[in-house]
mmCIF file of C-alpha atoms in Angstrom:
data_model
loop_
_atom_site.group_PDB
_atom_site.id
_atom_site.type_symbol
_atom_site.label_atom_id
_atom_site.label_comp_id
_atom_site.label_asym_id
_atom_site.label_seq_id
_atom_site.Cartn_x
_atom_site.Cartn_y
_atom_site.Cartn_z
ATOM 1 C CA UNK A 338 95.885 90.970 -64.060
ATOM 2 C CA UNK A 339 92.576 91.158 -61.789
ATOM 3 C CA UNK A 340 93.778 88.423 -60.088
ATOM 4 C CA UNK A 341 97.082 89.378 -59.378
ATOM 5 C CA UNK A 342 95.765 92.796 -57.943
ATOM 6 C CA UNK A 343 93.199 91.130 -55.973
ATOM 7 C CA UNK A 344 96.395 88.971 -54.330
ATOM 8 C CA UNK A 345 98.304 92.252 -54.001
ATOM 9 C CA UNK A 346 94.837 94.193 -52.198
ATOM 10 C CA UNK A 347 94.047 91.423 -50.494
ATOM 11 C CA UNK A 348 97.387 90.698 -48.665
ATOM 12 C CA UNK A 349 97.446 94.345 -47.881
ATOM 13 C CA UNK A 350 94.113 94.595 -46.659
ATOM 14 C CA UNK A 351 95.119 91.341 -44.350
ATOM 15 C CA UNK A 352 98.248 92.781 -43.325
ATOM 16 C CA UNK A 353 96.407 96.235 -42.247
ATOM 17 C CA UNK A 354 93.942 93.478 -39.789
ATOM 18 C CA UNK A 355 97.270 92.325 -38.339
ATOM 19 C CA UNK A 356 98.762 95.419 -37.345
ATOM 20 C CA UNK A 357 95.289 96.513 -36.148
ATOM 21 C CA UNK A 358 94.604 93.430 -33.718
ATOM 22 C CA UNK A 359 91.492 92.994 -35.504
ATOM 23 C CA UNK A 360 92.736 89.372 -36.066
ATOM 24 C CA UNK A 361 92.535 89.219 -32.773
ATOM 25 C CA UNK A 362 89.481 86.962 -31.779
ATOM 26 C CA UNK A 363 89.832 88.262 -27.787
ATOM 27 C CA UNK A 364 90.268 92.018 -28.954
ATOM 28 C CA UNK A 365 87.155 91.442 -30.772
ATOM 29 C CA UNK A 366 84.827 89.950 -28.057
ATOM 30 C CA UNK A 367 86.473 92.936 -26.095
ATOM 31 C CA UNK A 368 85.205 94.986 -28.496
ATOM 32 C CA UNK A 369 81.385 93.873 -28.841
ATOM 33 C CA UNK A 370 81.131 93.978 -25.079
ATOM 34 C CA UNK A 371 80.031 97.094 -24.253
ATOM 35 C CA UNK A 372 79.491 96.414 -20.602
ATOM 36 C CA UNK A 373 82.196 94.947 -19.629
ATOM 37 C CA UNK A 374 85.792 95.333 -20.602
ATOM 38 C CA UNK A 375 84.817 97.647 -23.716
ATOM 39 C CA UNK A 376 88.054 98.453 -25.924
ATOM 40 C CA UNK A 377 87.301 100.981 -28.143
ATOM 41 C CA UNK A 378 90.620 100.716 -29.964
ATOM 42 C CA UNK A 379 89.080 99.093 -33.119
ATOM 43 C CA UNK A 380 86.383 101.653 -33.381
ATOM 44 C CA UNK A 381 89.537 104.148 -34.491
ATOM 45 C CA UNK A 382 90.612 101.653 -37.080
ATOM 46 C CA UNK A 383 87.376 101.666 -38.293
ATOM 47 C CA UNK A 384 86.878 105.669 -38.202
ATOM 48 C CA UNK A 385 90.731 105.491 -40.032
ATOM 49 C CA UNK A 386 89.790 103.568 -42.475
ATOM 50 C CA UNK A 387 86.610 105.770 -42.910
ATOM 51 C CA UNK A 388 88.417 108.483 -43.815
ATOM 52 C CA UNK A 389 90.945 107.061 -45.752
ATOM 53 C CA UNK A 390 88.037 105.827 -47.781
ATOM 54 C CA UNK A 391 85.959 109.058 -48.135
ATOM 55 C CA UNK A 392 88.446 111.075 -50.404
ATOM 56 C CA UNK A 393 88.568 108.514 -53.386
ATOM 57 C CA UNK A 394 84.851 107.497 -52.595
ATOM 58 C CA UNK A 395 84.137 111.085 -52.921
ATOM 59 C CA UNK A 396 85.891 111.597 -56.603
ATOM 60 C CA UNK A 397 84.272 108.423 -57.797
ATOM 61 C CA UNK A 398 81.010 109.651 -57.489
ATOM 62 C CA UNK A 399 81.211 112.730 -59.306
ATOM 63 C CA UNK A 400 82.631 111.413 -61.992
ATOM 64 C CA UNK A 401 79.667 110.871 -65.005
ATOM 65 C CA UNK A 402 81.016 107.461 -65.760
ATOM 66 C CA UNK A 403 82.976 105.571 -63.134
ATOM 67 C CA UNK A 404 85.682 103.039 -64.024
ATOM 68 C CA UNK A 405 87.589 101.342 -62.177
ATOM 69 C CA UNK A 406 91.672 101.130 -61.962
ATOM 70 C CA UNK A 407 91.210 98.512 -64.731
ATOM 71 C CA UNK A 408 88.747 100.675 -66.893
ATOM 72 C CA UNK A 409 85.448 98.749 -65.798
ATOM 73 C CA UNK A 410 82.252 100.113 -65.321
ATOM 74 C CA UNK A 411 81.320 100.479 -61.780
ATOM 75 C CA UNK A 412 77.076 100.591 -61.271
ATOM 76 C CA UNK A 413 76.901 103.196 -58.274
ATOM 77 C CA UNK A 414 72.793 103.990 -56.868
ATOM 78 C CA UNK A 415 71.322 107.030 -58.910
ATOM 79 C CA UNK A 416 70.253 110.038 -57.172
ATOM 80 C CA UNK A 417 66.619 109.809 -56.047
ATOM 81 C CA UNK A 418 64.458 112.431 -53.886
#
């Protein structure tokens, strides 16, 4: 079953790349070179994807004991000061 939903995540996650250009290798250099032709169009995929992940991130750290979708333990950092 992991495997099957790391398939499943995975293709997702690769088909999200696609759509975003970050595939891309010249959309890429584009992007790193801030002095030149800058494209800042992958910065908002990144600040989408960002927020997409702060919500669950959010709810899986107050929880006492995390789990996973598959009921495993997830280690998160304590709290220090």
């Amino acid at each position: 079953m992991k495997n099957f939903l790391a398939f499943i995540f995975g293709g997702i996650f690769s088909i999200g790349l696609m759509l975003s250009g970050m595939s891309n290798p010249e959309k890429v250099l584009n992007f790193l070179d801030l002095f030149g032709q800058w494209d800042a169009s992958l910065a908002f995929v990144m600040m989408g994807a960002i927020a997409v992940a702060f919500v669950p991130f959010q709810k899986l750290v107050r929880q006492p004991e995390p789990k996973t979708l598959l009921n495993e333990p997830i280690e998160l950092p304590k709290q220090t000061q």
